[in-house]
Amino acid sequence: MADLGYDGKVAIITGAGGGLGRSHALELARRGALVVVNDLGGSVGGEGGSHTAAQQVVDEVTAAGGEAVASYDSVATPEGGRAIVATALDTFERVDIVINNAGILRDAAFKNMDAEKLEPVIDVHLKGAFYVTQAAWGPMRDQGYGRIVNTSSAAGLFGNFGQTNYGAAKAGLVGLTRVLAVEGAKSNIVANAIAPVAKTRMTEELLGAMADKLDPAFITPVVAWLAHEDVPVTGEVYSCGGGHVARVFTGVTQGWTDTESLTVEDIRDHFDEIRDTDGYMVPANLTEELMATLKALGG
């Protein structure tokens, strides 16, 4: 089969000055995409800023024969999101792909979590993806085409000690992805998410000896496929790391029903049935889940 290409497609990649974002930018550019390399150039904790990181990736892309432009705006404000998309429109006259990859860490046990650690993480991960995608949404709707890839995490999907701020933001990105998939369907806008495990400056200390087996290059093929025009799914989440790829999904059990006299004791006595995963369903949207509930109620 022919290799997958992105000729003429314009891709915005946030947090692309290093790690996963850099890997995504180089690969999409190698395959013909025109890339906006966005990176504020701050520290892992989100402090400071520099033009160096983004420009270095742009230089790598152009040295390899590709086309790219740097963006140094923060994703964490509506103005920053609009400026990032404006860079794509001003330079390449369209935007086809948004890969929301920018992130920071401010870990702490929940008892030590405070606003100074919570708000910047929510701002960059969750609001950042919202602001950049919202700015690109109009152009995507107008052209009847768009591909969005959000970067979630197992910390949000399954939990991880010391990351209530990060986990909440990453779980929120799954909700954002699901709603974008529903609202974008009529305009051929596809939205999916990944939950990656890779060696980056954010994770190197956490991964320890395993870090060398988790090159960011193993994540990029998943992102590139989800960003391609041929991708056949929307609203889905994929766990990936070290060459392993798996789908993560939210399912609903068949449950147990009593429409006459439901009591606390009934819930206790039938809790195993309520939790039984045999025959679960995977709703595509709220309507499908609601219809299953109504069916159980005899509606």
Tab-separated table of C-alpha atoms in Angstrom:
chain	number	residue	atom	x	y	z
A	1	MET	CA	0.000	0.000	0.000
A	2	ALA	CA	1.107	3.582	-0.626
A	3	ASP	CA	2.801	5.554	2.153
A	4	LEU	CA	0.592	7.998	4.020
A	5	GLY	CA	1.209	11.649	3.210
A	6	TYR	CA	0.053	15.103	4.288
A	7	ASP	CA	0.868	17.137	1.199
A	8	GLY	CA	-0.606	20.615	1.489
A	9	LYS	CA	-2.064	19.990	4.953
A	10	VAL	CA	-1.234	22.593	7.585
A	11	ALA	CA	-0.540	21.242	11.060
A	12	ILE	CA	-0.335	23.207	14.311
A	13	ILE	CA	1.622	21.352	16.976
A	14	THR	CA	1.800	22.893	20.435
A	15	GLY	CA	4.691	22.189	22.760
A	16	ALA	CA	6.707	21.229	19.690
A	17	GLY	CA	10.057	22.586	20.819
A	18	GLY	CA	11.135	19.216	22.183
A	19	GLY	CA	10.062	15.727	23.170
A	20	LEU	CA	6.843	14.416	21.669
A	21	GLY	CA	5.928	17.639	19.864
A	22	ARG	CA	9.290	17.854	18.121
A	23	SER	CA	8.966	14.234	16.998
A	24	HIS	CA	5.462	14.890	15.628
A	25	ALA	CA	6.594	18.031	13.805
A	26	LEU	CA	9.553	16.361	12.106
A	27	GLU	CA	7.521	13.355	10.975
A	28	LEU	CA	4.543	15.287	9.603
A	29	ALA	CA	6.870	17.714	7.829
A	30	ARG	CA	8.833	14.796	6.371
A	31	ARG	CA	5.575	13.499	4.951
A	32	GLY	CA	4.623	16.803	3.354
A	33	ALA	CA	2.754	18.777	6.007
A	34	LEU	CA	3.328	22.501	6.513
A	35	VAL	CA	3.974	22.859	10.232
A	36	VAL	CA	3.465	25.557	12.834
A	37	VAL	CA	5.944	24.728	15.590
A	38	ASN	CA	4.474	26.291	18.724
A	39	ASP	CA	6.449	26.437	21.943
A	40	LEU	CA	6.602	29.102	24.623
A	41	GLY	CA	10.053	27.862	25.570
A	42	GLY	CA	9.392	27.741	29.299
A	43	SER	CA	10.561	25.324	31.967
A	44	VAL	CA	8.897	21.998	32.816
A	45	GLY	CA	6.970	23.887	35.494
A	46	GLY	CA	5.855	26.541	33.032
A	47	GLU	CA	8.130	29.347	34.140
A	48	GLY	CA	9.951	31.663	31.769
A	49	GLY	CA	10.093	31.574	27.999
A	50	SER	CA	12.477	31.475	25.066
A	51	HIS	CA	12.309	31.431	21.266
A	52	THR	CA	15.169	28.967	21.018
A	53	ALA	CA	13.313	25.654	21.270
A	54	ALA	CA	10.684	26.322	18.594
A	55	GLN	CA	13.168	27.909	16.211
A	56	GLN	CA	15.550	24.969	16.492
A	57	VAL	CA	12.801	22.586	15.400
A	58	VAL	CA	11.870	24.885	12.517
A	59	ASP	CA	15.526	24.856	11.488
A	60	GLU	CA	15.546	21.037	11.614
A	61	VAL	CA	12.454	20.860	9.437
A	62	THR	CA	13.773	23.280	6.835
A	63	ALA	CA	17.202	21.614	6.796
A	64	ALA	CA	15.440	18.373	5.891
A	65	GLY	CA	13.590	20.077	3.025
A	66	GLY	CA	10.287	20.746	4.780
A	67	GLU	CA	8.343	23.910	5.544
A	68	ALA	CA	7.684	25.220	9.031
A	69	VAL	CA	7.187	28.428	10.965
A	70	ALA	CA	7.725	29.114	14.656
A	71	SER	CA	5.091	30.349	17.104
A	72	TYR	CA	6.040	31.504	20.589
A	73	ASP	CA	2.563	32.314	21.918
A	74	SER	CA	1.179	30.729	25.078
A	75	VAL	CA	-1.695	28.289	24.660
A	76	ALA	CA	-3.022	29.246	28.094
A	77	THR	CA	-5.101	32.271	27.034
A	78	PRO	CA	-7.768	32.891	24.396
A	79	GLU	CA	-5.505	35.538	22.857
A	80	GLY	CA	-2.623	33.092	22.665
A	81	GLY	CA	-4.784	30.435	21.039
A	82	ARG	CA	-5.983	32.891	18.420
A	83	ALA	CA	-2.427	34.094	17.768
A	84	ILE	CA	-1.190	30.540	17.203
A	85	VAL	CA	-3.912	29.853	14.664
A	86	ALA	CA	-3.340	33.262	13.063
A	87	THR	CA	0.274	32.235	12.458
A	88	ALA	CA	-0.970	29.241	10.464
A	89	LEU	CA	-3.499	31.280	8.506
A	90	ASP	CA	-1.127	34.166	7.803
A	91	THR	CA	1.696	31.891	6.703
A	92	PHE	CA	-0.054	28.971	5.017
A	93	GLU	CA	-3.641	30.312	4.549
A	94	ARG	CA	-5.385	27.374	6.228
A	95	VAL	CA	-5.285	24.971	9.184
A	96	ASP	CA	-6.086	21.279	8.827
A	97	ILE	CA	-4.545	19.592	11.857
A	98	VAL	CA	-4.252	20.622	15.506
A	99	ILE	CA	-2.127	18.476	17.791
A	100	ASN	CA	-2.535	19.704	21.359
A	101	ASN	CA	0.665	18.581	23.021
A	102	ALA	CA	1.812	21.475	25.217
A	103	GLY	CA	2.140	20.628	28.883
A	104	ILE	CA	3.732	21.422	32.231
A	105	LEU	CA	4.072	19.599	35.555
A	106	ARG	CA	3.562	20.890	39.088
A	107	ASP	CA	3.178	17.667	41.039
A	108	ALA	CA	2.283	17.459	44.718
A	109	ALA	CA	0.319	15.190	47.022
A	110	PHE	CA	-3.309	16.289	47.245
A	111	LYS	CA	-2.865	17.544	50.812
A	112	ASN	CA	-0.174	19.901	49.499
A	113	MET	CA	-1.938	20.927	46.283
A	114	ASP	CA	-2.731	24.626	46.025
A	115	ALA	CA	-3.912	27.152	43.455
A	116	GLU	CA	-0.358	27.931	42.376
A	117	LYS	CA	0.089	24.317	41.320
A	118	LEU	CA	-3.467	23.670	40.111
A	119	GLU	CA	-4.359	26.626	37.927
A	120	PRO	CA	-1.316	26.779	35.602
A	121	VAL	CA	-1.597	23.046	34.868
A	122	ILE	CA	-5.300	23.349	34.041
A	123	ASP	CA	-4.554	26.477	31.995
A	124	VAL	CA	-1.906	24.835	29.815
A	125	HIS	CA	-3.267	21.327	29.367
A	126	LEU	CA	-7.038	21.719	29.311
A	127	LYS	CA	-7.730	25.385	28.588
A	128	GLY	CA	-4.775	25.472	26.195
A	129	ALA	CA	-6.230	22.696	24.076
A	130	PHE	CA	-9.621	24.407	24.232
A	131	TYR	CA	-8.335	27.826	23.170
A	132	VAL	CA	-6.184	26.629	20.268
A	133	THR	CA	-8.842	24.253	18.975
A	134	GLN	CA	-11.605	26.837	19.274
A	135	ALA	CA	-9.579	29.315	17.231
A	136	ALA	CA	-9.070	26.671	14.539
A	137	TRP	CA	-12.672	25.448	14.653
A	138	GLY	CA	-14.143	28.153	12.418
A	139	PRO	CA	-11.624	27.692	9.586
A	140	MET	CA	-12.026	23.923	9.826
A	141	ARG	CA	-15.818	24.158	9.639
A	142	ASP	CA	-15.620	26.562	6.711
A	143	GLN	CA	-13.407	24.207	4.708
A	144	GLY	CA	-15.283	21.068	5.793
A	145	TYR	CA	-12.180	19.350	7.122
A	146	GLY	CA	-10.202	19.061	10.324
A	147	ARG	CA	-8.182	16.629	12.397
A	148	ILE	CA	-7.609	17.164	16.128
A	149	VAL	CA	-5.400	15.052	18.362
A	150	ASN	CA	-5.399	15.763	22.096
A	151	THR	CA	-2.752	14.482	24.495
A	152	SER	CA	-4.352	12.897	27.541
A	153	SER	CA	-2.629	10.642	30.083
A	154	ALA	CA	-3.099	7.493	32.122
A	155	ALA	CA	-2.824	9.795	35.142
A	156	GLY	CA	-6.245	11.183	34.215
A	157	LEU	CA	-7.746	7.953	32.934
A	158	PHE	CA	-6.632	5.714	35.786
A	159	GLY	CA	-5.084	7.936	38.458
A	160	ASN	CA	-1.559	8.547	39.744
A	161	PHE	CA	-0.311	9.707	43.144
A	162	GLY	CA	0.669	13.356	43.333
A	163	GLN	CA	-1.064	14.423	40.141
A	164	THR	CA	-4.569	15.581	41.013
A	165	ASN	CA	-4.032	18.758	38.986
A	166	TYR	CA	-2.497	16.991	35.996
A	167	GLY	CA	-4.931	14.069	36.165
A	168	ALA	CA	-7.953	16.356	36.279
A	169	ALA	CA	-6.681	18.286	33.255
A	170	LYS	CA	-5.911	15.124	31.305
A	171	ALA	CA	-9.292	13.559	32.080
A	172	GLY	CA	-10.915	16.806	31.000
A	173	LEU	CA	-9.189	16.464	27.645
A	174	VAL	CA	-11.001	13.176	27.077
A	175	GLY	CA	-14.323	14.912	27.661
A	176	LEU	CA	-13.292	17.703	25.307
A	177	THR	CA	-12.320	15.153	22.676
A	178	ARG	CA	-15.636	13.317	22.933
A	179	VAL	CA	-17.707	16.482	22.535
A	180	LEU	CA	-15.566	17.770	19.654
A	181	ALA	CA	-16.099	14.443	17.908
A	182	VAL	CA	-19.877	14.814	18.229
A	183	GLU	CA	-20.000	18.473	17.171
A	184	GLY	CA	-17.420	18.097	14.411
A	185	ALA	CA	-18.975	15.101	12.664
A	186	LYS	CA	-21.174	17.087	10.296
A	187	SER	CA	-18.177	19.160	9.171
A	188	ASN	CA	-15.752	16.259	8.660
A	189	ILE	CA	-13.811	17.287	11.752
A	190	VAL	CA	-12.392	14.257	13.535
A	191	ALA	CA	-11.114	14.404	17.119
A	192	ASN	CA	-9.206	11.675	18.953
A	193	ALA	CA	-6.804	11.498	21.886
A	194	ILE	CA	-3.724	9.633	22.992
A	195	ALA	CA	-2.501	8.620	26.442
A	196	PRO	CA	1.242	8.321	25.815
A	197	VAL	CA	4.145	7.028	27.862
A	198	ALA	CA	7.421	8.420	26.561
A	199	LYS	CA	10.763	9.755	27.694
A	200	THR	CA	10.603	13.542	27.703
A	201	ARG	CA	11.958	16.229	30.007
A	202	MET	CA	8.627	15.992	31.887
A	203	THR	CA	8.834	12.232	32.508
A	204	GLU	CA	12.512	11.291	32.457
A	205	GLU	CA	12.901	11.266	36.241
A	206	LEU	CA	9.599	9.447	36.776
A	207	LEU	CA	10.338	6.609	34.341
A	208	GLY	CA	13.764	5.685	35.680
A	209	ALA	CA	15.457	2.737	33.983
A	210	MET	CA	12.504	2.223	31.614
A	211	ALA	CA	12.955	5.658	30.046
A	212	ASP	CA	15.363	4.529	27.327
A	213	LYS	CA	12.787	2.058	25.992
A	214	LEU	CA	10.162	4.765	25.629
A	215	ASP	CA	11.428	6.986	22.837
A	216	PRO	CA	8.957	9.700	21.698
A	217	ALA	CA	9.361	8.313	18.175
A	218	PHE	CA	7.132	5.391	19.221
A	219	ILE	CA	4.248	7.791	19.915
A	220	THR	CA	4.411	9.809	16.711
A	221	PRO	CA	3.071	7.123	14.318
A	222	VAL	CA	-0.118	6.900	16.410
A	223	VAL	CA	-0.552	10.673	16.387
A	224	ALA	CA	0.202	10.874	12.665
A	225	TRP	CA	-2.429	8.240	11.868
A	226	LEU	CA	-5.055	9.962	14.020
A	227	ALA	CA	-4.209	13.211	12.206
A	228	HIS	CA	-4.510	11.686	8.727
A	229	GLU	CA	-7.424	12.207	6.376
A	230	ASP	CA	-8.029	8.425	6.199
A	231	VAL	CA	-8.441	7.832	9.943
A	232	PRO	CA	-11.736	5.912	10.341
A	233	VAL	CA	-12.617	6.778	13.963
A	234	THR	CA	-13.505	9.799	16.058
A	235	GLY	CA	-13.899	10.390	19.769
A	236	GLU	CA	-11.528	7.584	20.727
A	237	VAL	CA	-8.494	7.337	23.042
A	238	TYR	CA	-5.352	5.292	22.456
A	239	SER	CA	-2.740	4.273	25.005
A	240	CYS	CA	0.723	4.083	23.463
A	241	GLY	CA	4.323	3.690	24.510
A	242	GLY	CA	7.463	1.856	23.464
A	243	GLY	CA	5.794	0.405	20.387
A	244	HIS	CA	2.653	-0.881	22.112
A	245	VAL	CA	-0.712	0.633	21.105
A	246	ALA	CA	-4.102	-0.114	22.666
A	247	ARG	CA	-7.550	1.432	22.728
A	248	VAL	CA	-8.873	2.831	26.007
A	249	PHE	CA	-12.641	3.131	26.221
A	250	THR	CA	-15.468	3.968	28.603
A	251	GLY	CA	-18.006	1.168	28.892
A	252	VAL	CA	-21.365	0.847	30.604
A	253	THR	CA	-22.503	-2.355	32.288
A	254	GLN	CA	-25.959	-3.823	31.781
A	255	GLY	CA	-26.648	-2.878	35.361
A	256	TRP	CA	-29.726	-3.701	37.423
A	257	THR	CA	-33.150	-2.048	37.416
A	258	ASP	CA	-36.023	-1.517	39.828
A	259	THR	CA	-38.500	1.118	38.711
A	260	GLU	CA	-40.913	0.611	41.604
A	261	SER	CA	-39.229	0.899	44.997
A	262	LEU	CA	-35.486	1.446	44.748
A	263	THR	CA	-33.822	1.682	48.161
A	264	VAL	CA	-30.312	1.998	49.543
A	265	GLU	CA	-30.577	-1.645	50.608
A	266	ASP	CA	-31.418	-2.643	47.010
A	267	ILE	CA	-28.224	-0.997	45.795
A	268	ARG	CA	-26.237	-2.852	48.466
A	269	ASP	CA	-27.857	-6.205	47.678
A	270	HIS	CA	-27.473	-5.878	43.902
A	271	PHE	CA	-24.126	-4.080	43.784
A	272	ASP	CA	-22.338	-7.046	42.210
A	273	GLU	CA	-24.910	-7.106	39.390
A	274	ILE	CA	-24.578	-3.368	38.889
A	275	ARG	CA	-20.793	-3.741	38.593
A	276	ASP	CA	-20.785	-6.916	36.455
A	277	THR	CA	-18.925	-6.152	33.211
A	278	ASP	CA	-20.396	-9.036	31.197
A	279	GLY	CA	-22.303	-7.664	28.211
A	280	TYR	CA	-21.073	-4.075	28.639
A	281	MET	CA	-21.623	-1.519	25.895
A	282	VAL	CA	-19.409	1.305	24.630
A	283	PRO	CA	-21.661	4.300	23.848
A	284	ALA	CA	-20.515	6.594	21.068
A	285	ASN	CA	-22.161	9.597	22.708
A	286	LEU	CA	-24.561	10.723	25.435
A	287	THR	CA	-27.626	9.841	23.340
A	288	GLU	CA	-26.586	6.203	22.978
A	289	GLU	CA	-26.005	5.897	26.721
A	290	LEU	CA	-29.344	7.580	27.460
A	291	MET	CA	-31.166	5.254	25.066
A	292	ALA	CA	-29.688	2.247	26.856
A	293	THR	CA	-30.937	3.628	30.171
A	294	LEU	CA	-34.414	4.227	28.766
A	295	LYS	CA	-34.467	0.708	27.349
A	296	ALA	CA	-33.612	-0.705	30.774
A	297	LEU	CA	-36.526	1.308	32.171
A	298	GLY	CA	-38.858	-0.273	29.632
A	299	GLY	CA	-39.047	2.849	27.446
